């Protein structure tokens, strides 16, 4: 048995909520109309009349004002709900009789077919239902068979059950406030294991006491342990400010990553292992100390930013310059005691300068609030090393060593 | 410069301004040219991305780990990277580390690293001012400065030579070549 609720002025979500409160088998038939199965409600509520009364009362409480029809055939219930005001109960076997008074133009058919029926003098569903089946189908084909079945209440189709949108979200309220990390991770782990079940996700949002923290992953993750470890590092780095009363985990599903390995392709770090390793390194060394350097387009020395390292980075080969030295920085630069004679440095930190090249003057960012300018010297000291010193703001600094 | 042996520890050492950093960068550039990912564990935060880029290192495929003058962090980081795997060259830069800190490095660390890289396609290169790895290194190379190259008042470069201090001749199917 099926029930149809027709309320064109009502929100579809309200209708679906009403139907879902009675049955999990709900069809989102059309705007303003839902059909749901009432099989099994006899034991809970009673006769179809009682069921209809209950549905109507609950609908009224929800502000739904429309028509309700109950029938053994969903399409019959649909037609009755759409065209009969109030509550309509159609006992099994009486569909054609009950629908008979409806005009043929209520049927979902091509206008030409309806016009043909009208010319034949067929104006009601009862008259249509009385036509010989074989001849009608031979004349009009599948469309004719469908409207004939509708008129007789014999479609006996299955509901197109609406599947609720998947929600990858779980929440648990703790009985006692939790202050320790280990038990909290145990709770989070159980939620993750329940949600993941072999699917891939690229984002996790953890809400502790409704305070969210989100982690995104550069590659889809299928292993709950990887996500749990990342969350552990995040919780250790940014611990919650109070005892935890509720835990909610929300995952964002994504398509799994497929890889075609090649025989001659150089090895690369496995993405899942790399994620974990980078998280561990960041937890050990701090943000900004792990990554790939990217040079900035400026003349300012030692200008770079740290970017996230990824094993997906495509190769960007650079043509090596014809150079015969490399540089090692002292970070931060070391304040130096430089003795100057005739405007040339002669010693650095009491070490005699054997050879000095310079000054090389450089400046920049003068249009910003942080301009810089300096005078650089390459100096060879008595210890055999070749260093770069620079003079700025009345002070000398040892910037690094050529090696 | 050709590659050092994979699945083993190689050691590069030299005095100040000997050219060892240039040798390291050329090794990283060779790995970049082969399409490999590299990692630099920088114990003294001395790595210069600009000179590395000029040497031909692909910075996008370089993982730079700045240990912030903490030796223990540098070793932990190197251990994590070696166990993660997937890198063609891993450089543990211990240049300019004070001698008292170097003397505190337990020998067991090197055995652990040697085990970690064994039978992997990763080359672990340890760079320093002096030899550290001892018997755990399959190859030891000293970079010796011949002279500094000056063209008038301009510093042009370092003329150096590479002296193998220990180089076990590998079996026929392994790759071991050095050039100076």
mmCIF file of N, CA and C in Angstrom, chain A residues 12-68:
data_model
loop_
_atom_site.group_PDB
_atom_site.id
_atom_site.type_symbol
_atom_site.label_atom_id
_atom_site.label_comp_id
_atom_site.label_asym_id
_atom_site.label_seq_id
_atom_site.Cartn_x
_atom_site.Cartn_y
_atom_site.Cartn_z
ATOM 1 N N UNK A 12 9.287 21.236 -0.446
ATOM 2 C CA UNK A 12 9.511 19.825 -0.742
ATOM 3 C C UNK A 12 10.225 19.129 0.417
ATOM 4 N N UNK A 13 11.134 19.841 1.055
ATOM 5 C CA UNK A 13 11.883 19.241 2.169
ATOM 6 C C UNK A 13 10.941 18.876 3.313
ATOM 7 N N UNK A 14 9.906 19.703 3.528
ATOM 8 C CA UNK A 14 8.940 19.422 4.597
ATOM 9 C C UNK A 14 8.139 18.164 4.263
ATOM 10 N N UNK A 15 7.754 18.067 2.987
ATOM 11 C CA UNK A 15 7.010 16.868 2.572
ATOM 12 C C UNK A 15 7.873 15.614 2.728
ATOM 13 N N UNK A 16 9.125 15.716 2.324
ATOM 14 C CA UNK A 16 10.020 14.563 2.425
ATOM 15 C C UNK A 16 10.253 14.194 3.888
ATOM 16 N N UNK A 17 10.369 15.204 4.729
ATOM 17 C CA UNK A 17 10.560 14.912 6.149
ATOM 18 C C UNK A 17 9.335 14.206 6.719
ATOM 19 N N UNK A 18 8.133 14.646 6.325
ATOM 20 C CA UNK A 18 6.902 14.007 6.795
ATOM 21 C C UNK A 18 6.859 12.557 6.342
ATOM 22 N N UNK A 19 7.161 12.335 5.043
ATOM 23 C CA UNK A 19 7.121 10.968 4.511
ATOM 24 C C UNK A 19 8.186 10.112 5.187
ATOM 25 N N UNK A 20 9.387 10.667 5.374
ATOM 26 C CA UNK A 20 10.479 9.888 5.976
ATOM 27 C C UNK A 20 10.172 9.525 7.420
ATOM 28 N N UNK A 21 9.304 10.290 8.070
ATOM 29 C CA UNK A 21 8.977 9.967 9.464
ATOM 30 C C UNK A 21 8.091 8.731 9.567
ATOM 31 N N UNK A 22 7.501 8.335 8.417
ATOM 32 C CA UNK A 22 6.636 7.145 8.423
ATOM 33 C C UNK A 22 7.304 5.944 7.771
ATOM 34 N N UNK A 23 8.166 6.216 6.782
ATOM 35 C CA UNK A 23 8.724 5.095 6.021
ATOM 36 C C UNK A 23 10.076 5.469 5.440
ATOM 37 N N UNK A 24 10.971 4.478 5.347
ATOM 38 C CA UNK A 24 12.246 4.760 4.681
ATOM 39 C C UNK A 24 12.136 4.725 3.159
ATOM 40 N N UNK A 25 11.007 4.179 2.658
ATOM 41 C CA UNK A 25 10.835 4.066 1.209
ATOM 42 C C UNK A 25 10.012 5.256 0.739
ATOM 43 N N UNK A 26 10.678 6.283 0.349
ATOM 44 C CA UNK A 26 10.021 7.528 -0.044
ATOM 45 C C UNK A 26 10.421 7.865 -1.467
ATOM 46 N N UNK A 27 9.441 8.281 -2.271
ATOM 47 C CA UNK A 27 9.720 8.705 -3.638
ATOM 48 C C UNK A 27 9.464 10.198 -3.744
ATOM 49 N N UNK A 28 10.453 10.884 -4.246
ATOM 50 C CA UNK A 28 10.317 12.325 -4.485
ATOM 51 C C UNK A 28 9.705 12.483 -5.871
ATOM 52 N N UNK A 29 8.377 12.358 -5.957
ATOM 53 C CA UNK A 29 7.700 12.187 -7.246
ATOM 54 C C UNK A 29 7.766 13.432 -8.105
ATOM 55 N N UNK A 30 7.364 14.555 -7.532
ATOM 56 C CA UNK A 30 7.308 15.798 -8.302
ATOM 57 C C UNK A 30 7.277 16.944 -7.298
ATOM 58 N N UNK A 31 7.485 18.177 -7.733
ATOM 59 C CA UNK A 31 7.378 19.297 -6.796
ATOM 60 C C UNK A 31 5.999 19.333 -6.163
ATOM 61 N N UNK A 32 5.960 19.282 -4.840
ATOM 62 C CA UNK A 32 4.704 19.311 -4.117
ATOM 63 C C UNK A 32 4.073 17.958 -3.916
ATOM 64 N N UNK A 33 4.780 16.894 -4.292
ATOM 65 C CA UNK A 33 4.177 15.571 -4.176
ATOM 66 C C UNK A 33 5.225 14.550 -3.744
ATOM 67 N N UNK A 34 4.820 13.722 -2.774
ATOM 68 C CA UNK A 34 5.673 12.602 -2.373
ATOM 69 C C UNK A 34 4.784 11.375 -2.242
ATOM 70 N N UNK A 35 5.365 10.215 -2.526
ATOM 71 C CA UNK A 35 4.669 8.937 -2.353
ATOM 72 C C UNK A 35 5.557 8.076 -1.475
ATOM 73 N N UNK A 36 4.956 7.418 -0.490
ATOM 74 C CA UNK A 36 5.750 6.554 0.361
ATOM 75 C C UNK A 36 4.966 5.293 0.673
ATOM 76 N N UNK A 37 5.735 4.261 1.006
ATOM 77 C CA UNK A 37 5.131 2.972 1.306
ATOM 78 C C UNK A 37 4.630 2.982 2.750
ATOM 79 N N UNK A 38 3.413 2.407 2.937
ATOM 80 C CA UNK A 38 2.884 2.321 4.294
ATOM 81 C C UNK A 38 2.777 0.865 4.743
ATOM 82 N N UNK A 39 3.519 0.015 4.015
ATOM 83 C CA UNK A 39 3.561 -1.395 4.396
ATOM 84 C C UNK A 39 4.241 -1.500 5.749
ATOM 85 N N UNK A 40 3.611 -2.210 6.650
ATOM 86 C CA UNK A 40 4.178 -2.382 7.974
ATOM 87 C C UNK A 40 3.627 -1.429 9.006
ATOM 88 N N UNK A 41 2.986 -0.334 8.543
ATOM 89 C CA UNK A 41 2.426 0.622 9.505
ATOM 90 C C UNK A 41 1.139 0.090 10.130
ATOM 91 N N UNK A 42 0.566 -0.969 9.532
ATOM 92 C CA UNK A 42 -0.652 -1.521 10.105
ATOM 93 C C UNK A 42 -0.428 -1.986 11.533
ATOM 94 N N UNK A 43 0.757 -2.558 11.773
ATOM 95 C CA UNK A 43 1.031 -3.062 13.122
ATOM 96 C C UNK A 43 1.270 -1.927 14.094
ATOM 97 N N UNK A 44 1.802 -0.838 13.577
ATOM 98 C CA UNK A 44 2.152 0.278 14.453
ATOM 99 C C UNK A 44 0.946 1.190 14.705
ATOM 100 N N UNK A 45 0.207 1.453 13.616
ATOM 101 C CA UNK A 45 -0.854 2.464 13.719
ATOM 102 C C UNK A 45 -2.241 1.829 13.649
ATOM 103 N N UNK A 46 -2.442 0.949 12.665
ATOM 104 C CA UNK A 46 -3.756 0.297 12.584
ATOM 105 C C UNK A 46 -4.236 0.199 11.160
ATOM 106 N N UNK A 47 -5.503 0.449 10.952
ATOM 107 C CA UNK A 47 -6.128 0.311 9.644
ATOM 108 C C UNK A 47 -5.666 1.448 8.723
ATOM 109 N N UNK A 48 -5.901 1.288 7.415
ATOM 110 C CA UNK A 48 -5.550 2.388 6.514
ATOM 111 C C UNK A 48 -6.227 3.703 6.899
ATOM 112 N N UNK A 49 -7.431 3.630 7.441
ATOM 113 C CA UNK A 49 -8.088 4.869 7.860
ATOM 114 C C UNK A 49 -7.318 5.525 8.995
ATOM 115 N N UNK A 50 -6.888 4.694 9.931
ATOM 116 C CA UNK A 50 -6.124 5.247 11.044
ATOM 117 C C UNK A 50 -4.778 5.797 10.570
ATOM 118 N N UNK A 51 -4.192 5.093 9.640
ATOM 119 C CA UNK A 51 -2.911 5.573 9.086
ATOM 120 C C UNK A 51 -3.112 6.921 8.406
ATOM 121 N N UNK A 52 -4.156 6.998 7.609
ATOM 122 C CA UNK A 52 -4.440 8.260 6.902
ATOM 123 C C UNK A 52 -4.676 9.388 7.900
ATOM 124 N N UNK A 53 -5.412 9.074 8.968
ATOM 125 C CA UNK A 53 -5.703 10.116 9.970
ATOM 126 C C UNK A 53 -4.412 10.567 10.646
ATOM 127 N N UNK A 54 -3.518 9.608 10.926
ATOM 128 C CA UNK A 54 -2.257 9.958 11.594
ATOM 129 C C UNK A 54 -1.393 10.818 10.685
ATOM 130 N N UNK A 55 -1.315 10.416 9.411
ATOM 131 C CA UNK A 55 -0.504 11.187 8.466
ATOM 132 C C UNK A 55 -1.062 12.607 8.325
ATOM 133 N N UNK A 56 -2.374 12.687 8.253
ATOM 134 C CA UNK A 56 -3.007 14.002 8.089
ATOM 135 C C UNK A 56 -2.766 14.875 9.322
ATOM 136 N N UNK A 57 -2.859 14.239 10.501
ATOM 137 C CA UNK A 57 -2.657 15.040 11.712
ATOM 138 C C UNK A 57 -1.219 15.529 11.796
ATOM 139 N N UNK A 58 -0.285 14.617 11.499
ATOM 140 C CA UNK A 58 1.119 15.038 11.591
ATOM 141 C C UNK A 58 1.448 16.066 10.508
ATOM 142 N N UNK A 59 0.820 15.918 9.353
ATOM 143 C CA UNK A 59 1.050 16.908 8.302
ATOM 144 C C UNK A 59 0.523 18.272 8.704
ATOM 145 N N UNK A 60 -0.650 18.273 9.346
ATOM 146 C CA UNK A 60 -1.225 19.548 9.804
ATOM 147 C C UNK A 60 -0.321 20.191 10.841
ATOM 148 N N UNK A 61 0.251 19.353 11.719
ATOM 149 C CA UNK A 61 1.171 19.899 12.729
ATOM 150 C C UNK A 61 2.396 20.519 12.074
ATOM 151 N N UNK A 62 2.789 19.961 10.917
ATOM 152 C CA UNK A 62 3.960 20.487 10.206
ATOM 153 C C UNK A 62 3.599 21.628 9.266
ATOM 154 N N UNK A 63 2.337 21.997 9.259
ATOM 155 C CA UNK A 63 1.908 23.102 8.402
ATOM 156 C C UNK A 63 1.643 22.698 6.970
ATOM 157 N N UNK A 64 1.414 21.412 6.735
ATOM 158 C CA UNK A 64 1.168 20.932 5.365
ATOM 159 C C UNK A 64 -0.348 20.874 5.157
ATOM 160 N N UNK A 65 -0.783 21.585 4.136
ATOM 161 C CA UNK A 65 -2.217 21.566 3.800
ATOM 162 C C UNK A 65 -2.346 21.106 2.371
ATOM 163 N N UNK A 66 -2.897 19.893 2.216
ATOM 164 C CA UNK A 66 -3.016 19.362 0.857
ATOM 165 C C UNK A 66 -3.910 18.152 0.846
ATOM 166 N N UNK A 67 -3.664 17.284 -0.112
ATOM 167 C CA UNK A 67 -4.477 16.079 -0.300
ATOM 168 C C UNK A 67 -3.664 14.855 0.090
ATOM 169 N N UNK A 68 -4.381 13.867 0.598
ATOM 170 C CA UNK A 68 -3.745 12.605 0.963
ATOM 171 C C UNK A 68 -4.545 11.489 0.330
#
